[in-house]
PDB file of C-alpha atoms in Angstrom:
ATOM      1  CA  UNK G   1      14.398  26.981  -7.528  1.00  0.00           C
ATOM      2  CA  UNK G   2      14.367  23.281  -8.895  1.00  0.00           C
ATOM      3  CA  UNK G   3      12.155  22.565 -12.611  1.00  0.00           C
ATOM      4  CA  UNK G   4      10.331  19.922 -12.604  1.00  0.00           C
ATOM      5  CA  UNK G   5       9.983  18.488 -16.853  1.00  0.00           C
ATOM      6  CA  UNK G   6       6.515  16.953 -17.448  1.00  0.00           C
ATOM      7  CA  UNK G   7       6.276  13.968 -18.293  1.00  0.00           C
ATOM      8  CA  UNK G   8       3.673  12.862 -21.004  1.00  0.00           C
ATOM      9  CA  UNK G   9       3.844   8.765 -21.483  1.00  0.00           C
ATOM     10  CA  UNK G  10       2.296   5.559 -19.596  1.00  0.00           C
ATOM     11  CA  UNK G  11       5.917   5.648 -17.771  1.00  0.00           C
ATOM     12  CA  UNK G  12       5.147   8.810 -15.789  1.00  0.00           C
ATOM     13  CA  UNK G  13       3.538   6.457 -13.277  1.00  0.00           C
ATOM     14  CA  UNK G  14       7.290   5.295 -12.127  1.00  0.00           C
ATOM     15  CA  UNK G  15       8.063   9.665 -11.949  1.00  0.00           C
ATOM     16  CA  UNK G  16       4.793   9.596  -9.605  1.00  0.00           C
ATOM     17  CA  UNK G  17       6.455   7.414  -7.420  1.00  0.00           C
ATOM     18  CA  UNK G  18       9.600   9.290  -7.483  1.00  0.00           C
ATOM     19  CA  UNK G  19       7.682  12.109  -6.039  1.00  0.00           C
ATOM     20  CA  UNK G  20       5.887   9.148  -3.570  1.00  0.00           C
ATOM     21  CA  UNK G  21       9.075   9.259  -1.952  1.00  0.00           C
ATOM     22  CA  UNK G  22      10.729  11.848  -2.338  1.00  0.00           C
ATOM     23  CA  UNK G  23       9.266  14.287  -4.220  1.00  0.00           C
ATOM     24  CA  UNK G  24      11.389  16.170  -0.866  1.00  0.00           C
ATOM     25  CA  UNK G  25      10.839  19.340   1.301  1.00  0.00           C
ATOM     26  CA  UNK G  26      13.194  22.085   1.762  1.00  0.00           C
ATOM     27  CA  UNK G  27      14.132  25.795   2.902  1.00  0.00           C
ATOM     28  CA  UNK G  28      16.953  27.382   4.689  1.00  0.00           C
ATOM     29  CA  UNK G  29      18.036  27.961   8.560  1.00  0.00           C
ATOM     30  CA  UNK G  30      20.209  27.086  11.756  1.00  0.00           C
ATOM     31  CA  UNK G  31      18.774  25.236  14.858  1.00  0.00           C
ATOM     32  CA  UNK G  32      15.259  26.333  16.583  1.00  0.00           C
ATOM     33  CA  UNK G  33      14.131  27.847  19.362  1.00  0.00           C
ATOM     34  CA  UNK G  34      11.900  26.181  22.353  1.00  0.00           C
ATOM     35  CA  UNK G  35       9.139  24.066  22.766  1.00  0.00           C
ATOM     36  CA  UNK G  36       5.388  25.130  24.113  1.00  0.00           C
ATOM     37  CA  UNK G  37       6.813  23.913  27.563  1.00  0.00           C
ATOM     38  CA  UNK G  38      10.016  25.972  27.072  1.00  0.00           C
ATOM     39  CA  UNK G  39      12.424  23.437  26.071  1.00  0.00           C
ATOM     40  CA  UNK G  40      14.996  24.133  23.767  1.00  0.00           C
ATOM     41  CA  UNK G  41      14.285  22.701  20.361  1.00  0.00           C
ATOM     42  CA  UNK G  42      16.708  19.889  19.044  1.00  0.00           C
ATOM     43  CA  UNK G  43      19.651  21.236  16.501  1.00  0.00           C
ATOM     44  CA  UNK G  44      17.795  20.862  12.682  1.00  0.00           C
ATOM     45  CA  UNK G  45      21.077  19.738  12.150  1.00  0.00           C
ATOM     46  CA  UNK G  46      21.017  16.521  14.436  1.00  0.00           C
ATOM     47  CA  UNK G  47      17.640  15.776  13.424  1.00  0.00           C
ATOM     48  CA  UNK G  48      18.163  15.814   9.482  1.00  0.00           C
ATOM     49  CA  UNK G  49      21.507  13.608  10.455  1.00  0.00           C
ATOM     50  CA  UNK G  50      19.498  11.686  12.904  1.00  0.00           C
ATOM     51  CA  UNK G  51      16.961  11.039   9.842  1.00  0.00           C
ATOM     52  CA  UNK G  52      18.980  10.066   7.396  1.00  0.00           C
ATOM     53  CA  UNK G  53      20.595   7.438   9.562  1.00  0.00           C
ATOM     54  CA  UNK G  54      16.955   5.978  10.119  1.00  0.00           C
ATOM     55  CA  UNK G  55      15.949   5.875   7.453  1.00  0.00           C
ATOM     56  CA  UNK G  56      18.618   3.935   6.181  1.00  0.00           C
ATOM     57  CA  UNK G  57      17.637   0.931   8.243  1.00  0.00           C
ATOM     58  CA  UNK G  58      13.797   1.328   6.771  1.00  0.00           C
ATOM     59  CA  UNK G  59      13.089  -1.915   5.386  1.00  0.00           C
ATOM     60  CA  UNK G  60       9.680  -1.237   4.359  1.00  0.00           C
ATOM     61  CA  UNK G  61       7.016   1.818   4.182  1.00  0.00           C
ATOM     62  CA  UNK G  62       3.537   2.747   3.432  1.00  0.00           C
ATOM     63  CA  UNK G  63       3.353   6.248   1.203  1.00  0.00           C
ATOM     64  CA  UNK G  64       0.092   8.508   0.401  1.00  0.00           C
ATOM     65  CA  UNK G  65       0.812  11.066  -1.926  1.00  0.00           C
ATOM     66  CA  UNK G  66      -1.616  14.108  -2.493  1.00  0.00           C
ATOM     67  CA  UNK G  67      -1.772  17.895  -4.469  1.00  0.00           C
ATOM     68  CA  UNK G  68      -3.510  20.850  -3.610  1.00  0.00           C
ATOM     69  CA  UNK G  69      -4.525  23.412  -6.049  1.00  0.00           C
ATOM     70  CA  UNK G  70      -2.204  24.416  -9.295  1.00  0.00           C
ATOM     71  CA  UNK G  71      -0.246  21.548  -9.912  1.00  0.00           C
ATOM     72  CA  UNK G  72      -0.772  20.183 -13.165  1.00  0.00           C
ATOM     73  CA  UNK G  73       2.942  20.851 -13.904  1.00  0.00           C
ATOM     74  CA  UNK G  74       3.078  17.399 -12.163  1.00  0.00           C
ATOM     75  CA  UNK G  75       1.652  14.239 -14.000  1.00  0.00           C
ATOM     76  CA  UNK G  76       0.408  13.348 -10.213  1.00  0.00           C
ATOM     77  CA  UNK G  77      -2.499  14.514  -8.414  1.00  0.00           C
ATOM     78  CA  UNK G  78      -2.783  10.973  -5.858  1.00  0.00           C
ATOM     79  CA  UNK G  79      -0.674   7.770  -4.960  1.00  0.00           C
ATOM     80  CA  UNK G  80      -1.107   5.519  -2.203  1.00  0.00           C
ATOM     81  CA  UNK G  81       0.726   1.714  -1.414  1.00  0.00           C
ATOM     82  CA  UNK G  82       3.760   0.414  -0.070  1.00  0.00           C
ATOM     83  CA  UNK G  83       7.500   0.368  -0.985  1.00  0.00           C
ATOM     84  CA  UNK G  84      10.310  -2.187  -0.323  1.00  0.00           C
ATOM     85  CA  UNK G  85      13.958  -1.454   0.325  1.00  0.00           C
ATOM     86  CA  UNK G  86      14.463  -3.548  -2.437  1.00  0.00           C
ATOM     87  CA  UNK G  87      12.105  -1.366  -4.581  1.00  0.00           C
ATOM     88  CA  UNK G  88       9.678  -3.566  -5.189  1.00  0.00           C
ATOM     89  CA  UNK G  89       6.276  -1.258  -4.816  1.00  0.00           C
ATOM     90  CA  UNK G  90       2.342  -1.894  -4.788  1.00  0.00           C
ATOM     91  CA  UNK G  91      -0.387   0.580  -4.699  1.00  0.00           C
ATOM     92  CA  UNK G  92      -2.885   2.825  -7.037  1.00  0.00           C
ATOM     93  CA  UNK G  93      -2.177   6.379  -8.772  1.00  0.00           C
ATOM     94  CA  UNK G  94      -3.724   8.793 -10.499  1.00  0.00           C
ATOM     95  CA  UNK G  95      -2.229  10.677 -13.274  1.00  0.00           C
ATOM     96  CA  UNK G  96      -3.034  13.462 -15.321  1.00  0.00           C
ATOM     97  CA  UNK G  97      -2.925  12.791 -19.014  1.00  0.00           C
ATOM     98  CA  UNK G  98      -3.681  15.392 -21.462  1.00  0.00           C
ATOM     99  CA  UNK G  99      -6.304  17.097 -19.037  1.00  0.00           C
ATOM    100  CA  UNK G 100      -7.980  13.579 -18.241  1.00  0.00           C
ATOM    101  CA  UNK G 101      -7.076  11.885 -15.038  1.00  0.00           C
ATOM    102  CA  UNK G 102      -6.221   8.308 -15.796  1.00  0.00           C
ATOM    103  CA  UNK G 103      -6.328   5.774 -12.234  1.00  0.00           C
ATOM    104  CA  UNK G 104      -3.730   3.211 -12.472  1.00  0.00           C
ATOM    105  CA  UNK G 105      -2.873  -0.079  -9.966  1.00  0.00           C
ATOM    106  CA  UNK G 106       0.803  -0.422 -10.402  1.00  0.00           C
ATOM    107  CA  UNK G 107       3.308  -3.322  -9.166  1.00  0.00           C
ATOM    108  CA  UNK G 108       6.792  -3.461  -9.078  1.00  0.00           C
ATOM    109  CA  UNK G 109       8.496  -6.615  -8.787  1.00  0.00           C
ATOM    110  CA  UNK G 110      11.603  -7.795  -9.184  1.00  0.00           C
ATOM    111  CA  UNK G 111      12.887  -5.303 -11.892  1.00  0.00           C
ATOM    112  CA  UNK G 112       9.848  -5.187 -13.403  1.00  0.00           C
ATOM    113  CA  UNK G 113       6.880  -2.776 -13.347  1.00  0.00           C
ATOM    114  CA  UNK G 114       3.139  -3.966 -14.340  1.00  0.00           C
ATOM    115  CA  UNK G 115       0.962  -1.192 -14.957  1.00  0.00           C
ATOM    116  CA  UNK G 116      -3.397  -1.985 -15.145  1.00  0.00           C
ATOM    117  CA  UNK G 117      -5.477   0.679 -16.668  1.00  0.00           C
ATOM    118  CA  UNK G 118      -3.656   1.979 -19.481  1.00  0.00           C
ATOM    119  CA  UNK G 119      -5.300  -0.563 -21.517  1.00  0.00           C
ATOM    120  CA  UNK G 120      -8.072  -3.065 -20.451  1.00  0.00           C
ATOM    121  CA  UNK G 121      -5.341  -5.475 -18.375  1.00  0.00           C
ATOM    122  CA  UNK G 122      -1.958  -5.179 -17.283  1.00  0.00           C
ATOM    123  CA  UNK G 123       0.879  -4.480 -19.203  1.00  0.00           C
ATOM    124  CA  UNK G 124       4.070  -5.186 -18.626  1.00  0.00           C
ATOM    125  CA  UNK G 125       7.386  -3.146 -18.732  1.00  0.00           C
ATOM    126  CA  UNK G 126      10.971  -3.447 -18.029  1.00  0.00           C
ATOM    127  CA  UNK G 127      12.040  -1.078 -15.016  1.00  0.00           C
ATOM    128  CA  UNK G 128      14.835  -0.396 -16.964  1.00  0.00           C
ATOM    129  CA  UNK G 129      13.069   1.707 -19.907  1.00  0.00           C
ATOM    130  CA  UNK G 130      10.868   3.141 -17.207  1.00  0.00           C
ATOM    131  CA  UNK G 131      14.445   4.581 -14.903  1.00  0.00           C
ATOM    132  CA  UNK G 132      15.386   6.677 -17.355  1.00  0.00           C
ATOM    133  CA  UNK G 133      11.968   8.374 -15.873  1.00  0.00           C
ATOM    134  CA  UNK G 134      12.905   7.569 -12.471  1.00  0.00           C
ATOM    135  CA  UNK G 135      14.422   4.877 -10.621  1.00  0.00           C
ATOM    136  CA  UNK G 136      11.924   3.025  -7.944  1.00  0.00           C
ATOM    137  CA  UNK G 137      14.874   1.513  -6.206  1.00  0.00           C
ATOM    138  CA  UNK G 138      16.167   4.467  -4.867  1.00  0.00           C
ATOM    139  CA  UNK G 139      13.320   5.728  -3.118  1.00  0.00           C
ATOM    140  CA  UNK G 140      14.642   3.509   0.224  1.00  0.00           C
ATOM    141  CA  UNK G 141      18.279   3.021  -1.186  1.00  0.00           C
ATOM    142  CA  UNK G 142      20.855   4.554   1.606  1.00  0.00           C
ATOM    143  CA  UNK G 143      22.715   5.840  -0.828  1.00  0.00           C
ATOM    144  CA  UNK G 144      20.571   7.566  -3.542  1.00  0.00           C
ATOM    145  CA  UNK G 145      17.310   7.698  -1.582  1.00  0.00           C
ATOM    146  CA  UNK G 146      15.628   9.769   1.105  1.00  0.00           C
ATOM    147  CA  UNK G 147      18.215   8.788   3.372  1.00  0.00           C
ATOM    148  CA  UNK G 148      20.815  10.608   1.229  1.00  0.00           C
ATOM    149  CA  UNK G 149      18.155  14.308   0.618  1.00  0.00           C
ATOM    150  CA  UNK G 150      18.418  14.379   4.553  1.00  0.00           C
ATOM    151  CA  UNK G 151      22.124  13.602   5.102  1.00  0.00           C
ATOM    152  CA  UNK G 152      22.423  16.553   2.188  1.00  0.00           C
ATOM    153  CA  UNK G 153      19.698  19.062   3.945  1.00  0.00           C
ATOM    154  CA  UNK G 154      20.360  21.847   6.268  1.00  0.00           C
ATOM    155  CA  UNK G 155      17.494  24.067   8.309  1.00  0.00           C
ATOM    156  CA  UNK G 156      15.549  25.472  11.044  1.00  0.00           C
ATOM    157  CA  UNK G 157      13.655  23.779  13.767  1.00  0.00           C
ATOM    158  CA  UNK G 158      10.641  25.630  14.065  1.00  0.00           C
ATOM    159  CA  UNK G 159       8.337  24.210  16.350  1.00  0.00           C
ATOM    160  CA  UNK G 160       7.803  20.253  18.352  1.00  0.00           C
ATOM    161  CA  UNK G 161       4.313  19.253  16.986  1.00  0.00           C
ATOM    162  CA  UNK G 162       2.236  15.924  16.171  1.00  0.00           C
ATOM    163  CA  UNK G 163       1.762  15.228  12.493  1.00  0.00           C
ATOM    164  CA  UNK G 164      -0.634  11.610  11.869  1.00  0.00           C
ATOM    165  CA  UNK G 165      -0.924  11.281  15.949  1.00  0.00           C
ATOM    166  CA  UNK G 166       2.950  11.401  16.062  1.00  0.00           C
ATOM    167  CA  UNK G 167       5.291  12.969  18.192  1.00  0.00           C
ATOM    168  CA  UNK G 168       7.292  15.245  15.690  1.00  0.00           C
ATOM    169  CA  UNK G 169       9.830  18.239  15.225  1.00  0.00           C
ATOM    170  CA  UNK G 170       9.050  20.362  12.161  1.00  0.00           C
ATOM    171  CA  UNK G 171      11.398  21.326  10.426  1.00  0.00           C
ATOM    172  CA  UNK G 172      12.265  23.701   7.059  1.00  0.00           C
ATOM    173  CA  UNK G 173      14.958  22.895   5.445  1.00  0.00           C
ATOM    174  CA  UNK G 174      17.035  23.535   1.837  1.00  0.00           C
ATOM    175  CA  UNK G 175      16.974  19.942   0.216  1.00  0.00           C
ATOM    176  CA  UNK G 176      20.519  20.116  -2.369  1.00  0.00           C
ATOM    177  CA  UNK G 177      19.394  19.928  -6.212  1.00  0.00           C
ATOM    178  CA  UNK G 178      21.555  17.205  -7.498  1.00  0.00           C
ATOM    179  CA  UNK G 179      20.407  14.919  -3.992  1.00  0.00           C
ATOM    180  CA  UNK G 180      16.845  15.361  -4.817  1.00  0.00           C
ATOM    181  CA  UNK G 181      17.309  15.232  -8.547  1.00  0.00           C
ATOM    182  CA  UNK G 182      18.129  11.448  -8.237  1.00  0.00           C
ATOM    183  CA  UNK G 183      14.998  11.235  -7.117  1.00  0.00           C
ATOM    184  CA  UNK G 184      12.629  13.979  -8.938  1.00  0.00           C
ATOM    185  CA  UNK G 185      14.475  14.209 -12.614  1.00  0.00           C
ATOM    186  CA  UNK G 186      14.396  17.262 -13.644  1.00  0.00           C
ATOM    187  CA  UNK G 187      14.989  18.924 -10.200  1.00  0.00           C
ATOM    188  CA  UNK G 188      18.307  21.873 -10.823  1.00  0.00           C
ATOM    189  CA  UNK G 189      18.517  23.326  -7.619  1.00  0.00           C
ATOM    190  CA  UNK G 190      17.356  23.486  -4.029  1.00  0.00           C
ATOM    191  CA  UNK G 191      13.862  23.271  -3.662  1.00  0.00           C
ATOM    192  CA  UNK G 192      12.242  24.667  -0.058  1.00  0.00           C
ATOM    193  CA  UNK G 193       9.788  22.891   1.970  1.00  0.00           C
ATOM    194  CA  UNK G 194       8.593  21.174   5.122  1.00  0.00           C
ATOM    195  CA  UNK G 195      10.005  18.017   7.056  1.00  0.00           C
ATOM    196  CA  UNK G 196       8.155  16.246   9.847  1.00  0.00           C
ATOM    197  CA  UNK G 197      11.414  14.375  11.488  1.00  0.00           C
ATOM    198  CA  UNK G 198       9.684  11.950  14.583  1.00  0.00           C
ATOM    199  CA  UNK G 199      11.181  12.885  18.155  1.00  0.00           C
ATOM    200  CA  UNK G 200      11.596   9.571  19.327  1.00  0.00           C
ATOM    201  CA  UNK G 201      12.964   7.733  16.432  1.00  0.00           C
ATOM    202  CA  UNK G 202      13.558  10.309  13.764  1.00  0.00           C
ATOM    203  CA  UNK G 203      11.917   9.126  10.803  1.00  0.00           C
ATOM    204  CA  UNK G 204      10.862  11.128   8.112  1.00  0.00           C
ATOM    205  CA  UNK G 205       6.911  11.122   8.554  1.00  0.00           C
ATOM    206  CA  UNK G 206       5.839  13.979   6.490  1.00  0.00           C
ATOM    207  CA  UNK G 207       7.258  16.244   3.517  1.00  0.00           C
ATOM    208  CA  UNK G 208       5.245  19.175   1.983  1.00  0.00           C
ATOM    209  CA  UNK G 209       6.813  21.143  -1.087  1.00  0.00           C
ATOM    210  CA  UNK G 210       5.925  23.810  -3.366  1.00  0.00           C
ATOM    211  CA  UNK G 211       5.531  22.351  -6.932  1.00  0.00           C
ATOM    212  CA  UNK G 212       7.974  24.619  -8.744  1.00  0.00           C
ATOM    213  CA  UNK G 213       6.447  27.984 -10.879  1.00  0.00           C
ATOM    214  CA  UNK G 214       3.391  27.060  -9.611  1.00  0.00           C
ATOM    215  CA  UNK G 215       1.011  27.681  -6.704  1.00  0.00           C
ATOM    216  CA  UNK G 216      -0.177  24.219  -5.804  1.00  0.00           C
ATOM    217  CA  UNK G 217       1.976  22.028  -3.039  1.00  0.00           C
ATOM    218  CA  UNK G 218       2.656  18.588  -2.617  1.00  0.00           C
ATOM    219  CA  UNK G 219       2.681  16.508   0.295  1.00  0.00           C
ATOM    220  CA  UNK G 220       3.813  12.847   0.896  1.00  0.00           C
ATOM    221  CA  UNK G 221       3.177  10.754   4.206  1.00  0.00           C
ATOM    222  CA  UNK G 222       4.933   7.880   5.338  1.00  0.00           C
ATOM    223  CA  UNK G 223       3.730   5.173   7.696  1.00  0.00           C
ATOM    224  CA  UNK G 224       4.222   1.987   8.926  1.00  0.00           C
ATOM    225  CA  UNK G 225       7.528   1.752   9.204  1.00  0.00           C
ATOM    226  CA  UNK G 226       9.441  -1.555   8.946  1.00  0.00           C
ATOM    227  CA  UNK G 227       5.783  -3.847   8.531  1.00  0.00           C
ATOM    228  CA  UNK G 228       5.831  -6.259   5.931  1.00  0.00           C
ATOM    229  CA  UNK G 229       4.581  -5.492   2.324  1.00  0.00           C
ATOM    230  CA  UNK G 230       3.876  -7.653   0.318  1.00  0.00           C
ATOM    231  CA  UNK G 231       4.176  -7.172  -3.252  1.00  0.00           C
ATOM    232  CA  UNK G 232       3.047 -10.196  -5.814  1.00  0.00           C
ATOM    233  CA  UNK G 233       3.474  -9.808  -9.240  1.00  0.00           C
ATOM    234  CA  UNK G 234       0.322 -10.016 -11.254  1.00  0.00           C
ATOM    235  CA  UNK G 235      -0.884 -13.495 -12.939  1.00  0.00           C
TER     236      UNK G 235
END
């Protein structure tokens, strides 16, 4: 089972990200069985394949990132905004520090992440000091990103159902350690989980994940697919 370090300084909020996107699912398996109507279940195979391709031609995303119960081995109990291919990112947080819970507005733009409500205004940081936290960029990179935990997964199809008024397989799958600790530092080994993989184009619409030595779960949402985000860096 993966570790997950916690992280202690104003640059967790970049880490909080990393698990906005791919803070990853997991567990092990073959293919499925039918749907409600009888009809054999796609291959988890093809569909974590089939997602990984996809998701490699996101341009752009919406994310919503929520815990539920023992979790404070995270520094993230809530994110919500949008994400660029290009990593740029916009959107709140909020973060456990110390037993408080401190709500942040974060930007990133252009290499550069600008973080309101550490202090009384926004700060500003290279991304650089903050990636050796995490690196935002990969979140929609094809190579390093979630694109690259689902062309790394394998699993079971275990049931066709709608997650967010979508059309959906569901799927559990074993997400590899090093693939999802480019993503989630501090993740050793395979982590187990669930993937919501859409059935008509099979984007990756929901993940839900144990947090590791703990009881508490974590689940991310994506949406909007593709629509424009804009992301200006503060004045």
């Amino acid at each position: 089972m993966g570790t997950i370090r916690r992280m202690r300084r104003p640059l967790a909020l970049a880490a909080a990200l990393a698990l906005t996107l791919l803070g990853a699912a997991a567990c092990t398996g073959g293919s499925g069985g039918a749907t409600a109507a009888g009809d054999p279940l796609p291959a988890a195979t093809d569909l974590l394949k089939g997602a990984a391709a996809e998701m490699r031609t996101v341009t752009s995303a919406a994310f919503d990132i929520s815990t539920d119960g023992q979790a404070d081995a995270l520094p993230l109990s809530a994110a919500r905004g949008g994400i660029t291919s290009a990593g740029n990112a916009t959107g709140t947080a909020k973060l456990d520090q110390g037993g408080s819970t401190v709500e942040l507005t974060f930007v990133i733009k252009d290499g550069t992440l600008y973080v309101n409500g550490l202090t009384g205004g926004w700060q500003k940081l290279p991304l650089s000091a903050a990636a050796a936290v995490y690196d935002p960029s990969a979140i929609l990179s094809p190579d390093r990103g979630v694109a690259h935990v689902m062309d790394t997964a394998t699993g079971t199809t275990e049931a066709r159902e709608p997650v967010d008024g979508v059309d959906a397989y569901k799927v559990k799958a074993t997400l590899d350690g090093p693939a999802l600790g480019a993503l989630v530092p501090g993740v050793t080994g395979a982590v187990t989980g669930t993937v919501w993989i859409g059935a008509d184009r099979k984007l990756v619409h929901k993940i839900r994940f144990p947090v590791p030595g703990q009881s508490g779960t974590v689940t991310v949402a994506f949406r909007d697919f593709d629509k424009p985000v804009t992301v200006d860096a503060p004045v």
